Amino acid sequence: MLVLLQRNVPETVANDVASRLRMFGLSVHRTDHDGQVRIAAIGESGAAEWDTVRSWPGVAETRAIGAPFKLVSRVFRPHDTVITVGRCTIGSDQLALMAGPCSVEGEEQVFTIAAAVAKAGATILRGGAYKPRTSPYSFQGLGEEGLKLLRRAADANGLAVVSEVMDSQQVQLLARYADILQIGARNMQNYTLLREVGHTDKPVLLKRGLASTIEEWLMSAEHIVSQGNAQVILCERGIRTFETYTRNTLDLNAIPVVKELSHLPVIVDPSHGTGIRNKVAPMARAAIAAGADGLMIEVHHDPDHALSDGAQSLYPEQFRELVEQIRTIATVLGRRI
Ligand code: PEP
Ligand code: MN
């Protein structure tokens, strides 16, 4: 249930309403905007006597939250969530540009790419140190050594770091090196992992599962937020369809659909979404035009020798050109890089 308080209610009254709701055994989440406190009281629907709640001092109104996802819905929080990471405010009028290699492969590789993407205008360096690979014989990532390199390369270029966490036991380790914890598509419904990142204070980039509906994706975001971490960034990265000319089918429909349902920022990964280098830029442009809050792009200076996803990685020069095009599109939309 959503409990709306009267405008400019004193803090003591708001706290009082929250603690009385907790006494019903409900879990309480709060958002403040424009002098109005909104409280989501979650739990057994019959736990509270709602007619009585409506008569409590400070309470203006109660409303059912119809959607199965509560805290990530706009019913609870009508205004956009903005997440600050380094120099970037994700979900604001500033577009978030995350770029870097699929995998961290070594010092020279990650420093070369970090410098190139920073110069082009990216603010966040991506790179996997723990890689979910279809084959156990493929490169699995450099592990902690990779995280150290990624952090150093990012710091040397004024960038923040996003990197994938594959297992709930890795969360604390990743949190030491990364500014954003990435949950990969294959782990979107790993609820133990979602709960674990929900207990941290790090922003979480939640990729959409390969075969997940938008509702399942938002429910996974709800798992994280329900644990107390409200800083979730959704990432559309393509879903599996019957189409075979592209690696995945990039579902740009998801952007306006999610934007209406949820206050969370949505970014798009056209690298995994298409799987093909020369399809990345057109879909990146389309994603921004459709209202995405940013992009995650794989970039490699020597993609023919990349240890993963070389075929979909842009050359640094292609990334630079793309950023210039995005800059132009952004101005039309009243946004900026
Ligand atoms: C990645 O970002 O390199 C990755 C493995 O992504 P996804 O989980 O979307 O496949
Ligand atoms: Mn990849």
Coordinates of C-alpha atoms and ligand atoms in Angstrom, one line a residue:
M1 CA 0.0 0.0 0.0
L2 CA 1.1 3.5 -0.7
V3 CA 0.6 6.0 2.1
L4 CA 0.8 9.6 1.0
L5 CA 1.4 12.2 3.7
Q6 CA 0.2 15.7 3.8
R7 CA 2.5 18.2 2.2
N8 CA 5.3 19.6 4.4
V9 CA 4.4 17.4 7.2
P10 CA 6.8 17.7 10.2
E11 CA 9.5 15.1 10.3
T12 CA 8.4 13.8 13.6
V13 CA 4.9 13.1 12.2
A14 CA 6.4 11.3 9.2
N15 CA 8.6 9.1 11.4
D16 CA 5.6 8.4 13.6
V17 CA 3.5 7.1 10.7
A18 CA 6.5 5.0 9.5
S19 CA 7.0 3.4 12.9
R20 CA 3.3 2.7 13.4
L21 CA 3.2 1.0 10.0
R22 CA 6.2 -1.1 11.0
M23 CA 4.3 -2.2 14.1
F24 CA 1.9 -4.0 11.8
G25 CA 4.8 -6.0 10.6
L26 CA 5.0 -4.1 7.3
S27 CA 8.3 -3.2 5.7
V28 CA 8.5 0.6 5.1
H29 CA 10.2 2.4 2.3
R30 CA 10.1 6.2 1.9
T31 CA 10.6 8.7 -0.8
D32 CA 10.4 12.5 -0.5
H33 CA 9.7 14.9 -3.3
D34 CA 8.5 18.5 -3.5
G35 CA 7.6 18.5 0.2
Q36 CA 5.6 15.3 0.0
V37 CA 6.6 12.1 1.8
R38 CA 5.4 8.9 0.2
I39 CA 5.6 5.7 2.2
A40 CA 5.3 2.2 0.6
A41 CA 4.2 -0.2 3.3
I42 CA 4.8 -3.7 2.0
G43 CA 3.7 -7.0 3.5
E44 CA 0.5 -8.9 4.1
S45 CA -2.4 -6.9 2.6
G46 CA -4.6 -7.5 5.6
A47 CA -1.9 -6.6 8.1
A48 CA -3.1 -3.1 8.7
E49 CA -6.5 -1.5 9.3
W50 CA -6.3 1.0 6.4
D51 CA -9.4 3.0 7.4
T52 CA -7.7 3.7 10.7
V53 CA -4.4 4.5 9.0
R54 CA -6.1 7.1 6.9
S55 CA -7.3 8.9 10.1
W56 CA -3.7 9.1 11.5
P57 CA -2.2 12.6 11.9
G58 CA -0.3 13.6 8.8
V59 CA -1.8 11.0 6.5
A60 CA -3.5 12.4 3.3
E61 CA -4.4 9.3 1.4
T62 CA -3.7 5.6 0.9
R63 CA -3.5 3.9 -2.5
A64 CA -3.0 0.3 -3.6
I65 CA 0.2 -0.2 -5.7
G66 CA -1.3 -2.4 -8.4
A67 CA 1.9 -3.5 -10.1
P68 CA 3.7 -6.6 -8.8
F69 CA 6.8 -4.5 -8.6
K70 CA 6.2 -1.9 -6.0
L71 CA 9.3 0.1 -5.0
V72 CA 10.6 0.4 -8.6
S73 CA 7.2 1.6 -9.9
R74 CA 6.3 5.1 -10.6
V75 CA 3.3 4.7 -8.3
F76 CA 5.6 4.7 -5.4
R77 CA 8.1 7.2 -6.8
P78 CA 6.7 9.3 -9.7
H79 CA 10.0 11.2 -10.2
D80 CA 13.1 9.8 -11.9
T81 CA 15.8 8.2 -9.9
V82 CA 19.2 9.9 -10.5
I83 CA 22.3 8.0 -9.5
T84 CA 25.6 9.8 -9.1
V85 CA 28.7 7.9 -10.1
G86 CA 32.0 9.8 -10.4
R87 CA 31.4 12.7 -12.8
C88 CA 28.2 11.2 -14.1
T89 CA 24.6 11.6 -12.9
I90 CA 22.8 8.6 -14.4
G91 CA 19.1 9.2 -15.1
S92 CA 19.5 13.0 -15.3
D93 CA 19.7 15.1 -18.5
Q94 CA 23.3 13.9 -18.7
L95 CA 23.8 10.7 -20.8
A96 CA 25.9 8.0 -19.1
L97 CA 28.6 6.7 -21.5
M98 CA 30.1 3.4 -20.2
A99 CA 32.8 1.9 -22.5
G100 CA 35.7 -0.4 -22.4
P101 CA 36.7 -4.0 -23.3
C102 CA 34.5 -7.0 -22.8
S103 CA 37.2 -8.5 -20.6
V104 CA 40.2 -7.1 -18.9
E105 CA 43.1 -8.9 -20.6
G106 CA 46.2 -7.2 -19.3
E107 CA 47.7 -3.9 -18.3
E108 CA 48.6 -2.5 -21.7
Q109 CA 45.2 -3.5 -23.1
V110 CA 43.1 -1.9 -20.4
F111 CA 45.2 1.3 -20.1
T112 CA 45.2 1.8 -23.9
I113 CA 41.4 1.4 -24.1
A114 CA 40.7 3.4 -20.9
A115 CA 42.7 6.4 -22.3
A116 CA 40.9 6.2 -25.6
V117 CA 37.4 6.0 -24.2
A118 CA 38.0 8.8 -21.7
K119 CA 39.3 11.1 -24.4
A120 CA 36.3 10.4 -26.5
G121 CA 33.9 11.4 -23.7
A122 CA 33.1 8.3 -21.7
T123 CA 32.8 8.7 -18.0
I124 CA 32.7 5.1 -16.9
L125 CA 35.1 2.3 -17.8
R126 CA 33.6 -1.2 -18.3
G127 CA 35.5 -4.4 -18.2
G128 CA 34.9 -7.9 -17.0
A129 CA 37.3 -9.6 -14.6
Y130 CA 34.9 -12.5 -13.9
K131 CA 33.4 -13.6 -17.2
P132 CA 30.3 -15.8 -17.7
R133 CA 31.3 -17.8 -20.7
T134 CA 29.3 -20.4 -22.5
S135 CA 32.3 -22.7 -22.8
P136 CA 34.4 -23.6 -19.8
Y137 CA 37.4 -23.7 -22.2
S138 CA 37.0 -20.0 -23.1
F139 CA 38.9 -17.2 -21.2
Q140 CA 37.2 -16.9 -17.8
G141 CA 38.7 -13.5 -16.8
L142 CA 41.7 -12.4 -14.7
G143 CA 39.8 -12.3 -11.5
E144 CA 41.1 -9.9 -8.8
E145 CA 44.1 -9.1 -10.8
G146 CA 41.8 -7.8 -13.5
L147 CA 39.9 -5.7 -11.0
K148 CA 43.1 -4.1 -9.8
L149 CA 44.1 -3.2 -13.4
L150 CA 40.7 -1.9 -14.2
R151 CA 40.7 0.3 -11.1
R152 CA 44.2 1.7 -11.9
A153 CA 43.3 2.4 -15.5
A154 CA 40.1 4.1 -14.6
D155 CA 41.8 6.3 -11.9
A156 CA 44.5 7.2 -14.3
N157 CA 41.9 8.6 -16.7
G158 CA 39.3 10.1 -14.3
L159 CA 36.8 7.3 -15.0
A160 CA 34.5 5.3 -12.7
V161 CA 34.4 1.5 -13.0
V162 CA 31.6 -0.9 -13.7
S163 CA 32.4 -4.7 -13.6
E164 CA 30.4 -7.9 -13.4
V165 CA 29.9 -9.8 -10.2
M166 CA 28.9 -13.4 -10.9
D167 CA 28.5 -14.9 -7.5
S168 CA 27.1 -13.6 -4.1
Q169 CA 30.5 -14.6 -2.5
Q170 CA 32.3 -12.1 -4.8
V171 CA 30.2 -9.1 -3.9
Q172 CA 32.4 -7.7 -1.2
L173 CA 35.5 -8.1 -3.4
L174 CA 33.9 -6.4 -6.4
A175 CA 32.7 -3.6 -4.1
R176 CA 36.3 -2.8 -3.2
Y177 CA 37.3 -2.1 -6.8
A178 CA 34.1 -1.2 -8.7
D179 CA 31.9 1.9 -8.5
I180 CA 29.0 0.0 -10.1
L181 CA 28.3 -3.7 -9.7
Q182 CA 27.1 -5.3 -12.9
I183 CA 24.7 -8.2 -12.8
G184 CA 24.9 -10.1 -16.1
A185 CA 22.1 -11.2 -18.2
R186 CA 22.6 -14.9 -17.2
N187 CA 22.3 -13.9 -13.5
M188 CA 19.3 -11.6 -13.7
Q189 CA 17.2 -14.2 -11.8
N190 CA 19.9 -15.3 -9.4
Y191 CA 17.9 -14.1 -6.4
T192 CA 20.6 -14.8 -3.9
L193 CA 23.0 -12.6 -5.8
L194 CA 20.3 -9.9 -6.2
R195 CA 19.7 -9.9 -2.4
E196 CA 23.4 -9.7 -1.7
V197 CA 24.0 -6.6 -3.9
G198 CA 20.8 -5.2 -2.4
H199 CA 22.7 -5.1 0.9
T200 CA 25.5 -3.0 -0.5
D201 CA 25.6 0.8 -1.0
K202 CA 27.0 0.5 -4.5
P203 CA 24.9 1.3 -7.6
V204 CA 23.9 -1.9 -9.5
L205 CA 23.7 -2.3 -13.2
L206 CA 21.0 -4.9 -13.8
K207 CA 21.1 -6.4 -17.3
R208 CA 18.0 -7.9 -18.8
G209 CA 18.0 -11.7 -19.0
L210 CA 18.4 -13.3 -22.3
A211 CA 14.8 -14.6 -22.2
S212 CA 13.2 -12.3 -19.7
T213 CA 10.1 -10.3 -19.9
I214 CA 10.1 -6.7 -18.9
E215 CA 8.0 -7.6 -15.9
E216 CA 10.5 -10.3 -14.8
W217 CA 13.3 -7.7 -15.2
L218 CA 11.5 -5.2 -13.0
M219 CA 10.8 -7.9 -10.4
S220 CA 14.5 -8.6 -10.3
A221 CA 15.2 -4.9 -9.7
E222 CA 12.5 -5.0 -7.0
H223 CA 14.5 -7.8 -5.3
I224 CA 17.5 -5.4 -5.0
V225 CA 15.6 -2.4 -4.0
S226 CA 13.6 -4.3 -1.4
Q227 CA 16.8 -5.1 0.4
G228 CA 17.5 -1.4 0.8
N229 CA 19.6 -0.5 -2.2
A230 CA 17.6 1.9 -4.3
Q231 CA 20.4 2.6 -6.8
V232 CA 19.5 0.3 -9.7
I233 CA 20.3 1.0 -13.3
L234 CA 18.5 -1.1 -15.8
C235 CA 20.4 -2.3 -18.9
E236 CA 18.7 -3.5 -22.1
R237 CA 21.2 -5.8 -23.8
G238 CA 19.0 -7.7 -26.3
I239 CA 16.9 -10.8 -25.9
R240 CA 17.0 -14.1 -27.7
T241 CA 14.5 -14.5 -30.5
F242 CA 14.2 -16.7 -33.7
E243 CA 16.4 -14.2 -35.6
T244 CA 19.9 -15.5 -36.4
Y245 CA 21.4 -12.6 -38.4
T246 CA 22.2 -10.8 -35.1
R247 CA 23.5 -12.2 -31.8
N248 CA 20.4 -11.0 -30.0
T249 CA 17.4 -8.8 -30.8
L250 CA 17.9 -5.4 -29.2
D251 CA 14.5 -4.6 -27.7
L252 CA 14.3 -0.8 -27.9
N253 CA 10.5 -1.1 -27.1
A254 CA 11.7 -1.7 -23.6
I255 CA 12.9 1.9 -23.2
P256 CA 9.6 3.7 -23.4
V257 CA 7.8 0.8 -21.7
V258 CA 10.1 0.8 -18.7
K259 CA 10.2 4.6 -18.6
E260 CA 6.5 4.7 -18.1
L261 CA 6.4 1.9 -15.5
S262 CA 9.5 2.7 -13.5
H263 CA 11.5 5.6 -12.2
L264 CA 14.8 3.8 -12.6
P265 CA 17.4 4.9 -15.2
V266 CA 17.6 2.7 -18.3
I267 CA 20.7 2.3 -20.4
V268 CA 21.3 0.2 -23.6
D269 CA 24.1 -2.1 -24.6
P270 CA 24.0 -2.4 -28.4
S271 CA 27.3 -4.4 -28.4
H272 CA 25.6 -7.6 -26.9
G273 CA 22.3 -6.4 -28.4
T274 CA 23.6 -6.9 -32.0
G275 CA 26.9 -8.8 -31.6
I276 CA 28.2 -7.2 -34.8
R277 CA 30.6 -4.3 -34.9
N278 CA 28.9 -2.3 -37.8
K279 CA 25.5 -2.7 -36.2
V280 CA 26.5 -1.2 -32.9
A281 CA 26.5 2.5 -33.8
P282 CA 23.1 2.6 -35.6
M283 CA 21.5 0.9 -32.6
A284 CA 23.3 3.1 -30.1
R285 CA 22.0 6.2 -31.9
A286 CA 18.5 4.7 -32.0
A287 CA 18.6 3.9 -28.3
I288 CA 19.4 7.5 -27.3
A289 CA 16.8 8.8 -29.7
A290 CA 14.3 6.4 -28.0
G291 CA 15.0 7.9 -24.6
A292 CA 17.8 5.7 -23.1
D293 CA 19.7 7.4 -20.3
G294 CA 23.0 6.1 -21.6
L295 CA 25.0 3.4 -23.3
M296 CA 27.3 0.6 -22.5
I297 CA 29.7 -0.1 -25.5
E298 CA 32.5 -2.6 -25.9
V299 CA 35.6 -1.0 -27.3
H300 CA 38.9 -2.7 -28.2
H301 CA 42.0 -1.4 -29.9
D302 CA 42.9 -4.9 -31.3
P303 CA 39.5 -6.7 -31.5
D304 CA 40.9 -9.4 -33.8
H305 CA 42.9 -10.6 -30.8
A306 CA 40.4 -9.9 -28.1
L307 CA 39.9 -12.8 -25.6
S308 CA 36.1 -12.2 -25.8
D309 CA 33.6 -10.4 -27.9
G310 CA 36.0 -8.9 -30.4
A311 CA 33.5 -9.2 -33.2
Q312 CA 31.2 -6.7 -31.5
S313 CA 33.8 -4.3 -30.2
L314 CA 34.3 -0.9 -31.7
Y315 CA 37.7 0.4 -32.6
P316 CA 38.5 3.5 -30.4
E317 CA 38.1 5.7 -33.5
Q318 CA 34.6 4.3 -34.2
F319 CA 33.7 5.0 -30.6
R320 CA 34.9 8.5 -30.8
E321 CA 32.8 9.1 -33.9
L322 CA 29.8 7.6 -32.3
V323 CA 30.1 9.8 -29.2
E324 CA 30.1 12.9 -31.5
Q325 CA 26.9 11.7 -33.1
I326 CA 25.4 11.0 -29.7
R327 CA 26.3 14.5 -28.7
T328 CA 24.3 15.9 -31.7
I329 CA 21.3 13.7 -31.0
A330 CA 21.4 14.7 -27.3
T331 CA 21.1 18.4 -28.0
V332 CA 17.9 17.7 -30.0
L333 CA 16.5 15.9 -27.0
G334 CA 17.6 18.6 -24.5
R335 CA 20.2 16.3 -23.1
R336 CA 24.0 16.3 -22.9
I337 CA 27.0 14.1 -22.5
Ligands
PEP1 C1 29.3 -8.3 -20.7 O1 28.9 -7.2 -20.4 O2 30.4 -8.5 -21.2 C2 28.3 -9.5 -20.6 C3 28.8 -10.7 -20.4 O3 27.1 -9.1 -20.8 P1 25.7 -9.9 -20.7 O4 25.5 -10.3 -19.3 O5 24.7 -8.9 -21.2 O6 25.8 -11.0 -21.7
MN2 MN 31.0 -9.0 -23.7

